[in-house]
Amino acid sequence: MSAPALALDGVSRRFVKPLDLAERAANLLGAGRRAQVVRAVDGVSLDVAPGEVLGLVGESGCGKSTLARIASGIMEPSEGAVRIEGANRAGLGREARRRADLAVQMVFQDPMGSLNPRMRAGDIIGEAPLVHGIVGRGELADYVAGQMRLVGLDPALRDRYPHQFSGGQRARIGIARALAVKPTILVCDEATAALDVSIQAQVLNLFAELRRSLGLTLLFVSHDLGVVEHISDRVAVMYLGRIVEEATTDALFARPNHPYTQALLAEVPRLEARKRRFSALKGELPSPLAPPPGCHFHPRCPHAFDRCRIERPALREVAPGQRAACHLNDEATRSSSRA
Amino acid sequence: MAPVLEVRDLTVVFDTDAGPLAAVNGVSLSVGRGEVLGVVGESGSGKSVTGLALLGLVDPPGRIAGGSILFEGEDLVGRSEHEMRRLRGARIAMIFQDPMSTLHPVLRIDTQMIEAIEAHESVAPAVARGRALAALERVGIPSAAERLAAYPHQFSGGMRQRVAIATALLNRPALLVADEPTTALDVTIQAQILAEMQALQAETGTALIWITHDLSVVSGLADRVAVMYGGRIVETGPVAAVIERPVHPYTAGLIGSVPSRNRRGVPLAQIRGHAPALAQMPPGCPFHPRCERASALCARTMPSAASYGPAHEAACHHPLALPEAA
Ligand SMILES: Nc1ncnc2c1ncn2[C@@H]1O[C@H](COP(=O)(O)OP(=O)(O)OP(=O)(O)O)[C@@H](O)[C@H]1O
Ligand SMILES: Nc1ncnc2c1ncn2[C@@H]1O[C@H](COP(=O)(O)OP(=O)(O)OP(=O)(O)O)[C@@H](O)[C@H]1O
Ligand code: SF4
Ligand code: SF4
Ligand SMILES: [Mg+2]
Ligand SMILES: [Mg+2]
C-alpha cells in the first residue's frame, strides 16, 4: 500500500494563555495566578489517503483550525509528527521542506480577510508561482488566466481588486491562489462558511470537480455536518482537541458509535417538511482551558459512568474502518446492556 | 381569529445619493397567536430590515415609504418613537444574532432584567427579581440564582443568547421577532435554544417570526415560511407545501443547493451568479438574471402573486406548478 498523502502522528499543540491585566494585578497582591495552558490539539493521529477527501467536524474551539494549520505546515506541533507522502516534515532538508510546504496548501474561511485588499486578483494568484519559479515572468499572464479559468473565473477580471468581486468569486480567488503552486493536498478550513447556500453549492461543486480533474487530496474542515457529509469519503469527529470517532461517511452517518457523534447527528438541522421537536443534549461546550478529566465528553454524555470521569478512552476499532473513543465499547463486549 | 400581526405592502427605502433604494419592496405577511413564521433568504435580501421595520427600528437614511403594519389591529406605521418604545420590550420584542446588541455589557444580568420589567409595569422589586429568576430558569440557565448577579461577559455565547431570549420574553410579548439568533452558535447549543424556544412558545402563545438564511432551521421550527429575494417575498406557504412543492424557481434553487445525504457525490443544484446589490436591482423580476426559466417578459414586468394551494402563494411568470384558478 502506498504511504498516506498526509499523516498526522500523535500530534499535539499547546498554547499558553498569558495572564490578563486583572490577573497580573491580583498577583501583585499575592494571588499566585499562573498562565493557563490550552491543549488545543491533544494527541491526534489521522491518515488521509492519496485522492481521498477526509472531513473534519467539530464545534467551536475544538481545535479544527489549529489542526488544519499544523497539517498545512503553517504551524509546528508541540508534539508528534506530520508526514507528507511518508516523509516526516520535521526531518526534511531545506529544499525538500520547501517542496513539501508547496505540496500542501490551505484555503481559508473568510475570502475577504485572507486576500490582500490592495492587490489585484491576477497578482494574488500569480505571486507565489512566480516567486517559487513554477512559472517564468513571460508565461505568467497565460498561467494566471489558466488558473482563473480552472476555478470558473473570467480572466478578464484579473485587474480587479478583491472588494470588486462577490463573495463566491472571492472564494474562487482564494482557491485559485492555493492551486497556483500545484499542490497535491488542499487543507480547507471552513472554506464555504462565509457563503450563502446557493454560492456555497457553487464552491462545493468546484471542489468536487477539481478533486476529480486534478486528483487532489483534501482535508476538509467544517463545523457544518451537511457540508462534510456531502463532500467527504471519510469523516473524523473532534471534541475538545481529540478525535472521538473516525469512519467512512456512510458508516458514520448510518451507524455513529460515539455518543457525541450520535448527538451531533440528531441535532443537525435538516431540510424536512414538518415541524420537529428539538430535544437537546444538555450542558455547554466546556472550556478548553479546563477540560473535564477522563472522557472530555462525560459532563454532557447521557451514558457516562464512573470510569468515564477518570480514564481517557482510547480510539480503537469498533467495526472495519471505524474507530471510536468510548468506554461503552469495552462494556459492550463484557455485557450486552447497551441498546 | 385575527392575526397578531398583519403587514401589507411594506416598503422600506434607504435615501442615497443615487436616490431612494428599496431594501424592502411591497412585503405582505401575517402571523397568528402561537404561530411561527420563518423568513428565509440570502444575504441582503431584506430580512433584517423587514424585522427592524416591524419594531420601528429603521433609522435614517432608512425610512418606511409605504404600507401598513397592523399589530393587534392597529397600524404601527407613523407611530411616534415614544409610543413605539412603550410597545417594544412589552408587547413586541426582538432578539438578534449578536446578543450583546440587546444586553448592556457593564450591567449585571439582574439589573438589566429587572429594569426591563419595571420599564413597562410597576411591580415590587422582589416580584420583578422573582420573575427574572424564573425566566432564566425557563431558558435552561443552570444555577440561575447565582447567575443573576453575573455580567454578560461571564457567559458563553449560547448562555448570553439565552439571557437575551429570557429578557425578551419577560413581559410575555404578543410578538417576538428573532433575527438569526442561533446562527453564530454551535449545533448542539442551537438545538438547545430551539428546543427551549418551542417549549416557551407553547406556554406563552407568543407569535414568532424567525429570520434566517438557513432553510433547514426554518423547516423544523416554523408553521409557514416566506422566501425573500431582492426585498420581496417571492413565495410563501405552509412549510410542507413550500419544501415539497416549491413553485418559484428561486425557492427550488435554494432547496436544491442545501447539501443533503441523498445527494452525496452528485453535484448540488447551484443558482448561477449572485444576488444583486440594491443599486443594481434589475427591472422586472429581480431574480431574472439568475433564473433558468426567465423569458423576455421576466426582464420587463414584475410578476404578481398567484395562489398554488391553501395559503401557498408565489410571484413568478413561469412557475414550476400551475396556479389555482382564481
Ligand atoms: N494562537 C493561539 N493562542 C492561544 N490560544 C489559541 C490560539 N489559537 C487557538 N487557540 C485556542 O485553541 C483552541 C482551539 O482553537 P481553534 O481555532 O483550533 O478551534 P476551531 O475548532 O477552529 O474553532 P472554530 O470553530 O471556532 O473556528 C481554542 O480554545 C482557542 O482559543
Ligand atoms: N443602513 C443602511 N444603509 C443603506 N443600505 C442598507 C442599510 N441597512 C441595510 N441596507 C441594505 O438593505 C438591503 C437589505 O439588508 P438586510 O440587512 O435586511 O439583509 P438581510 O436579508 O438581513 O441579509 P443578511 O443575511 O446578510 O443579514 C441590503 O442590500 C443592505 O445593503
Ligand atoms: S467514554 Fe463515557 S462519557 Fe465518554 S462518550 Fe463514552 S460513555 Fe460517554
Ligand atoms: S418571473 Fe421569470 S425570472 Fe422571475 S422567477 Fe419566474 S421565471 Fe424566473
Ligand atoms: Mg476554526
Ligand atoms: Mg440580516
mmCIF file of N, CA, C and O and ligand atoms in Angstrom, chain A residues 196, chain B residues 12-16 21-24 39-52 58-62 97 179-180 211-213 228 230-231 276-279 281, ligand 2:
data_model
loop_
_atom_site.group_PDB
_atom_site.id
_atom_site.type_symbol
_atom_site.label_atom_id
_atom_site.label_comp_id
_atom_site.label_asym_id
_atom_site.label_seq_id
_atom_site.Cartn_x
_atom_site.Cartn_y
_atom_site.Cartn_z
ATOM 1 N N ASP A 196 -23.379 32.297 1.192
ATOM 2 C CA ASP A 196 -24.787 31.913 1.119
ATOM 3 C C ASP A 196 -24.911 30.515 0.521
ATOM 4 O O ASP A 196 -24.074 30.111 -0.287
ATOM 5 N N VAL B 12 -39.585 49.718 2.543
ATOM 6 C CA VAL B 12 -38.591 50.473 3.307
ATOM 7 C C VAL B 12 -37.502 50.894 2.339
ATOM 8 O O VAL B 12 -36.961 50.063 1.605
ATOM 9 N N VAL B 13 -37.198 52.183 2.323
ATOM 10 C CA VAL B 13 -36.159 52.664 1.404
ATOM 11 C C VAL B 13 -35.009 53.275 2.187
ATOM 12 O O VAL B 13 -35.170 53.703 3.327
ATOM 13 N N PHE B 14 -33.837 53.258 1.561
ATOM 14 C CA PHE B 14 -32.692 53.994 2.080
ATOM 15 C C PHE B 14 -32.443 55.152 1.133
ATOM 16 O O PHE B 14 -32.333 54.952 -0.079
ATOM 17 N N ASP B 15 -32.391 56.361 1.681
ATOM 18 C CA ASP B 15 -32.115 57.523 0.838
ATOM 19 C C ASP B 15 -30.624 57.612 0.598
ATOM 20 O O ASP B 15 -29.833 57.673 1.547
ATOM 21 N N THR B 16 -30.236 57.571 -0.660
ATOM 22 C CA THR B 16 -28.807 57.633 -1.007
ATOM 23 C C THR B 16 -28.602 58.744 -2.025
ATOM 24 O O THR B 16 -29.570 59.346 -2.513
ATOM 25 N N LEU B 21 -33.415 53.852 -2.455
ATOM 26 C CA LEU B 21 -33.291 52.458 -2.878
ATOM 27 C C LEU B 21 -34.154 51.610 -1.944
ATOM 28 O O LEU B 21 -34.029 51.714 -0.723
ATOM 29 N N ALA B 22 -35.008 50.775 -2.538
ATOM 30 C CA ALA B 22 -35.919 49.980 -1.713
ATOM 31 C C ALA B 22 -35.235 48.693 -1.255
ATOM 32 O O ALA B 22 -34.914 47.819 -2.046
ATOM 33 N N ALA B 23 -35.027 48.554 0.053
ATOM 34 C CA ALA B 23 -34.463 47.324 0.618
ATOM 35 C C ALA B 23 -35.577 46.327 0.889
ATOM 36 O O ALA B 23 -35.357 45.122 0.882
ATOM 37 N N VAL B 24 -36.771 46.865 1.153
ATOM 38 C CA VAL B 24 -37.961 46.031 1.337
ATOM 39 C C VAL B 24 -39.014 46.601 0.404
ATOM 40 O O VAL B 24 -39.278 47.797 0.419
ATOM 41 N N VAL B 39 -38.783 33.392 8.013
ATOM 42 C CA VAL B 39 -38.451 34.248 6.876
ATOM 43 C C VAL B 39 -37.039 33.869 6.435
ATOM 44 O O VAL B 39 -36.099 33.992 7.214
ATOM 45 N N VAL B 40 -36.912 33.348 5.211
ATOM 46 C CA VAL B 40 -35.595 32.933 4.729
ATOM 47 C C VAL B 40 -35.200 33.697 3.480
ATOM 48 O O VAL B 40 -36.048 34.174 2.719
ATOM 49 N N GLY B 41 -33.922 33.762 3.249
ATOM 50 C CA GLY B 41 -33.425 34.433 2.059
ATOM 51 C C GLY B 41 -31.931 34.617 2.235
ATOM 52 O O GLY B 41 -31.399 34.494 3.339
ATOM 53 N N GLU B 42 -31.247 34.902 1.127
ATOM 54 C CA GLU B 42 -29.805 35.042 1.181
ATOM 55 C C GLU B 42 -29.429 36.411 1.724
ATOM 56 O O GLU B 42 -30.268 37.272 1.924
ATOM 57 N N SER B 43 -28.141 36.579 1.942
ATOM 58 C CA SER B 43 -27.625 37.830 2.466
ATOM 59 C C SER B 43 -28.093 39.010 1.609
ATOM 60 O O SER B 43 -28.009 38.959 0.388
ATOM 61 N N GLY B 44 -28.590 40.056 2.256
ATOM 62 C CA GLY B 44 -29.003 41.250 1.545
ATOM 63 C C GLY B 44 -30.401 41.209 0.981
ATOM 64 O O GLY B 44 -30.841 42.150 0.316
ATOM 65 N N SER B 45 -31.152 40.132 1.242
ATOM 66 C CA SER B 45 -32.488 40.027 0.651
ATOM 67 C C SER B 45 -33.514 40.905 1.360
ATOM 68 O O SER B 45 -34.634 41.043 0.878
ATOM 69 N N GLY B 46 -33.152 41.479 2.506
ATOM 70 C CA GLY B 46 -34.068 42.399 3.182
ATOM 71 C C GLY B 46 -34.716 41.831 4.434
ATOM 72 O O GLY B 46 -35.645 42.434 4.983
ATOM 73 N N LYS B 47 -34.234 40.707 4.925
ATOM 74 C CA LYS B 47 -34.830 40.071 6.094
ATOM 75 C C LYS B 47 -34.718 40.951 7.341
ATOM 76 O O LYS B 47 -35.705 41.192 8.029
ATOM 77 N N SER B 48 -33.503 41.412 7.618
ATOM 78 C CA SER B 48 -33.300 42.197 8.844
ATOM 79 C C SER B 48 -34.031 43.525 8.777
ATOM 80 O O SER B 48 -34.627 43.953 9.768
ATOM 81 N N VAL B 49 -33.976 44.169 7.631
ATOM 82 C CA VAL B 49 -34.648 45.464 7.513
ATOM 83 C C VAL B 49 -36.154 45.283 7.732
ATOM 84 O O VAL B 49 -36.798 46.095 8.402
ATOM 85 N N THR B 50 -36.727 44.194 7.231
ATOM 86 C CA THR B 50 -38.139 43.911 7.476
ATOM 87 C C THR B 50 -38.390 43.771 8.979
ATOM 88 O O THR B 50 -39.304 44.395 9.527
ATOM 89 N N GLY B 51 -37.545 42.971 9.657
ATOM 90 C CA GLY B 51 -37.705 42.769 11.096
ATOM 91 C C GLY B 51 -37.594 44.068 11.868
ATOM 92 O O GLY B 51 -38.419 44.359 12.739
ATOM 93 N N LEU B 52 -36.607 44.864 11.523
ATOM 94 C CA LEU B 52 -36.403 46.135 12.223
ATOM 95 C C LEU B 52 -37.598 47.069 12.012
ATOM 96 O O LEU B 52 -38.026 47.769 12.928
ATOM 97 N N VAL B 58 -36.035 51.205 12.136
ATOM 98 C CA VAL B 58 -35.283 51.618 10.950
ATOM 99 C C VAL B 58 -34.856 53.070 11.139
ATOM 100 O O VAL B 58 -35.689 53.945 11.358
ATOM 101 N N ASP B 59 -33.545 53.301 11.111
ATOM 102 C CA ASP B 59 -33.040 54.651 11.334
ATOM 103 C C ASP B 59 -32.645 55.291 10.011
ATOM 104 O O ASP B 59 -32.287 54.600 9.071
ATOM 105 N N PRO B 60 -32.677 56.661 9.948
ATOM 106 C CA PRO B 60 -32.205 57.325 8.743
ATOM 107 C C PRO B 60 -30.788 56.880 8.414
ATOM 108 O O PRO B 60 -30.024 56.614 9.348
ATOM 109 N N PRO B 61 -30.417 56.781 7.145
ATOM 110 C CA PRO B 61 -31.159 57.228 5.958
ATOM 111 C C PRO B 61 -32.302 56.294 5.547
ATOM 112 O O PRO B 61 -32.906 56.510 4.506
ATOM 113 N N GLY B 62 -32.617 55.306 6.362
ATOM 114 C CA GLY B 62 -33.725 54.419 6.020
ATOM 115 C C GLY B 62 -35.050 54.996 6.514
ATOM 116 O O GLY B 62 -35.087 55.734 7.494
ATOM 117 N N GLN B 97 -28.792 38.324 16.206
ATOM 118 C CA GLN B 97 -27.711 37.347 16.111
ATOM 119 C C GLN B 97 -26.680 37.575 17.214
ATOM 120 O O GLN B 97 -26.216 36.634 17.840
ATOM 121 N N ASP B 179 -34.026 37.530 14.851
ATOM 122 C CA ASP B 179 -33.218 37.705 13.640
ATOM 123 C C ASP B 179 -31.937 36.885 13.759
ATOM 124 O O ASP B 179 -30.961 37.322 14.362
ATOM 125 N N GLU B 180 -31.933 35.673 13.215
ATOM 126 C CA GLU B 180 -30.771 34.782 13.206
ATOM 127 C C GLU B 180 -30.157 34.576 14.589
ATOM 128 O O GLU B 180 -28.930 34.595 14.719
ATOM 129 N N ILE B 211 -36.218 34.766 11.575
ATOM 130 C CA ILE B 211 -35.480 35.157 10.370
ATOM 131 C C ILE B 211 -34.199 34.348 10.287
ATOM 132 O O ILE B 211 -33.458 34.251 11.273
ATOM 133 N N THR B 212 -33.916 33.762 9.141
ATOM 134 C CA THR B 212 -32.669 33.001 8.990
ATOM 135 C C THR B 212 -32.321 32.833 7.519
ATOM 136 O O THR B 212 -33.181 32.930 6.644
ATOM 137 N N HIS B 213 -31.020 32.586 7.264
ATOM 138 C CA HIS B 213 -30.650 32.265 5.889
ATOM 139 C C HIS B 213 -30.694 30.757 5.702
ATOM 140 O O HIS B 213 -30.467 30.257 4.622
ATOM 141 N N MET B 228 -37.624 35.306 0.797
ATOM 142 C CA MET B 228 -37.368 36.665 0.285
ATOM 143 C C MET B 228 -36.258 36.660 -0.745
ATOM 144 O O MET B 228 -35.277 35.933 -0.619
ATOM 145 N N GLY B 230 -34.332 39.887 -3.146
ATOM 146 C CA GLY B 230 -34.316 41.263 -3.636
ATOM 147 C C GLY B 230 -35.369 42.149 -2.999
ATOM 148 O O GLY B 230 -35.973 42.972 -3.688
ATOM 149 N N GLY B 231 -35.605 41.987 -1.694
ATOM 150 C CA GLY B 231 -36.528 42.862 -0.988
ATOM 151 C C GLY B 231 -37.985 42.474 -1.111
ATOM 152 O O GLY B 231 -38.862 43.167 -0.595
ATOM 153 N N PRO B 276 -28.155 40.473 -6.406
ATOM 154 C CA PRO B 276 -27.813 41.839 -6.798
ATOM 155 C C PRO B 276 -27.707 42.780 -5.602
ATOM 156 O O PRO B 276 -28.357 42.567 -4.584
ATOM 157 N N ALA B 277 -26.860 43.816 -5.720
ATOM 158 C CA ALA B 277 -26.842 44.880 -4.716
ATOM 159 C C ALA B 277 -28.053 45.776 -4.959
ATOM 160 O O ALA B 277 -28.614 45.789 -6.056
ATOM 161 N N LEU B 278 -28.437 46.519 -3.910
ATOM 162 C CA LEU B 278 -29.640 47.362 -4.023
ATOM 163 C C LEU B 278 -29.589 48.294 -5.228
ATOM 164 O O LEU B 278 -30.572 48.457 -5.947
ATOM 165 N N ALA B 279 -28.415 48.907 -5.445
ATOM 166 C CA ALA B 279 -28.319 49.892 -6.511
ATOM 167 C C ALA B 279 -28.349 49.242 -7.893
ATOM 168 O O ALA B 279 -28.552 49.915 -8.894
ATOM 169 N N MET B 281 -30.454 46.614 -8.659
ATOM 170 C CA MET B 281 -31.615 45.747 -8.726
ATOM 171 C C MET B 281 -32.161 45.751 -10.153
ATOM 172 O O MET B 281 -32.463 46.795 -10.705
HETATM 173 N N1 LIG C 2 -28.231 51.488 6.933
HETATM 174 C C1 LIG C 2 -28.282 51.084 5.663
HETATM 175 N N2 LIG C 2 -27.959 51.935 4.645
HETATM 176 C C2 LIG C 2 -28.027 51.539 3.357
HETATM 177 N N3 LIG C 2 -28.398 50.310 2.949
HETATM 178 C C3 LIG C 2 -28.730 49.424 3.911
HETATM 179 C C4 LIG C 2 -28.679 49.748 5.298
HETATM 180 N N4 LIG C 2 -29.067 48.656 6.008
HETATM 181 C C5 LIG C 2 -29.323 47.695 5.101
HETATM 182 N N5 LIG C 2 -29.132 48.155 3.834
HETATM 183 C C6 LIG C 2 -29.325 47.398 2.607
HETATM 184 O O1 LIG C 2 -30.597 46.818 2.604
HETATM 185 C C7 LIG C 2 -30.563 45.540 1.986
HETATM 186 C C8 LIG C 2 -31.215 44.527 2.875
HETATM 187 O O2 LIG C 2 -30.419 44.374 4.017
HETATM 188 P P1 LIG C 2 -30.787 43.382 5.195
HETATM 189 O O3 LIG C 2 -29.837 43.689 6.304
HETATM 190 O O4 LIG C 2 -32.225 43.435 5.503
HETATM 191 O O5 LIG C 2 -30.432 41.977 4.567
HETATM 192 P P2 LIG C 2 -30.570 40.542 5.224
HETATM 193 O O6 LIG C 2 -31.530 39.790 4.382
HETATM 194 O O7 LIG C 2 -30.866 40.664 6.671
HETATM 195 O O8 LIG C 2 -29.122 39.957 4.974
HETATM 196 P P3 LIG C 2 -28.140 39.106 5.929
HETATM 197 O O9 LIG C 2 -28.492 37.680 5.716
HETATM 198 O O10 LIG C 2 -26.777 39.429 5.382
HETATM 199 O O11 LIG C 2 -28.343 39.579 7.350
HETATM 200 C C9 LIG C 2 -29.105 45.229 1.688
HETATM 201 O O12 LIG C 2 -28.868 45.452 0.330
HETATM 202 C C10 LIG C 2 -28.360 46.226 2.542
HETATM 203 O O13 LIG C 2 -27.151 46.581 1.922
#
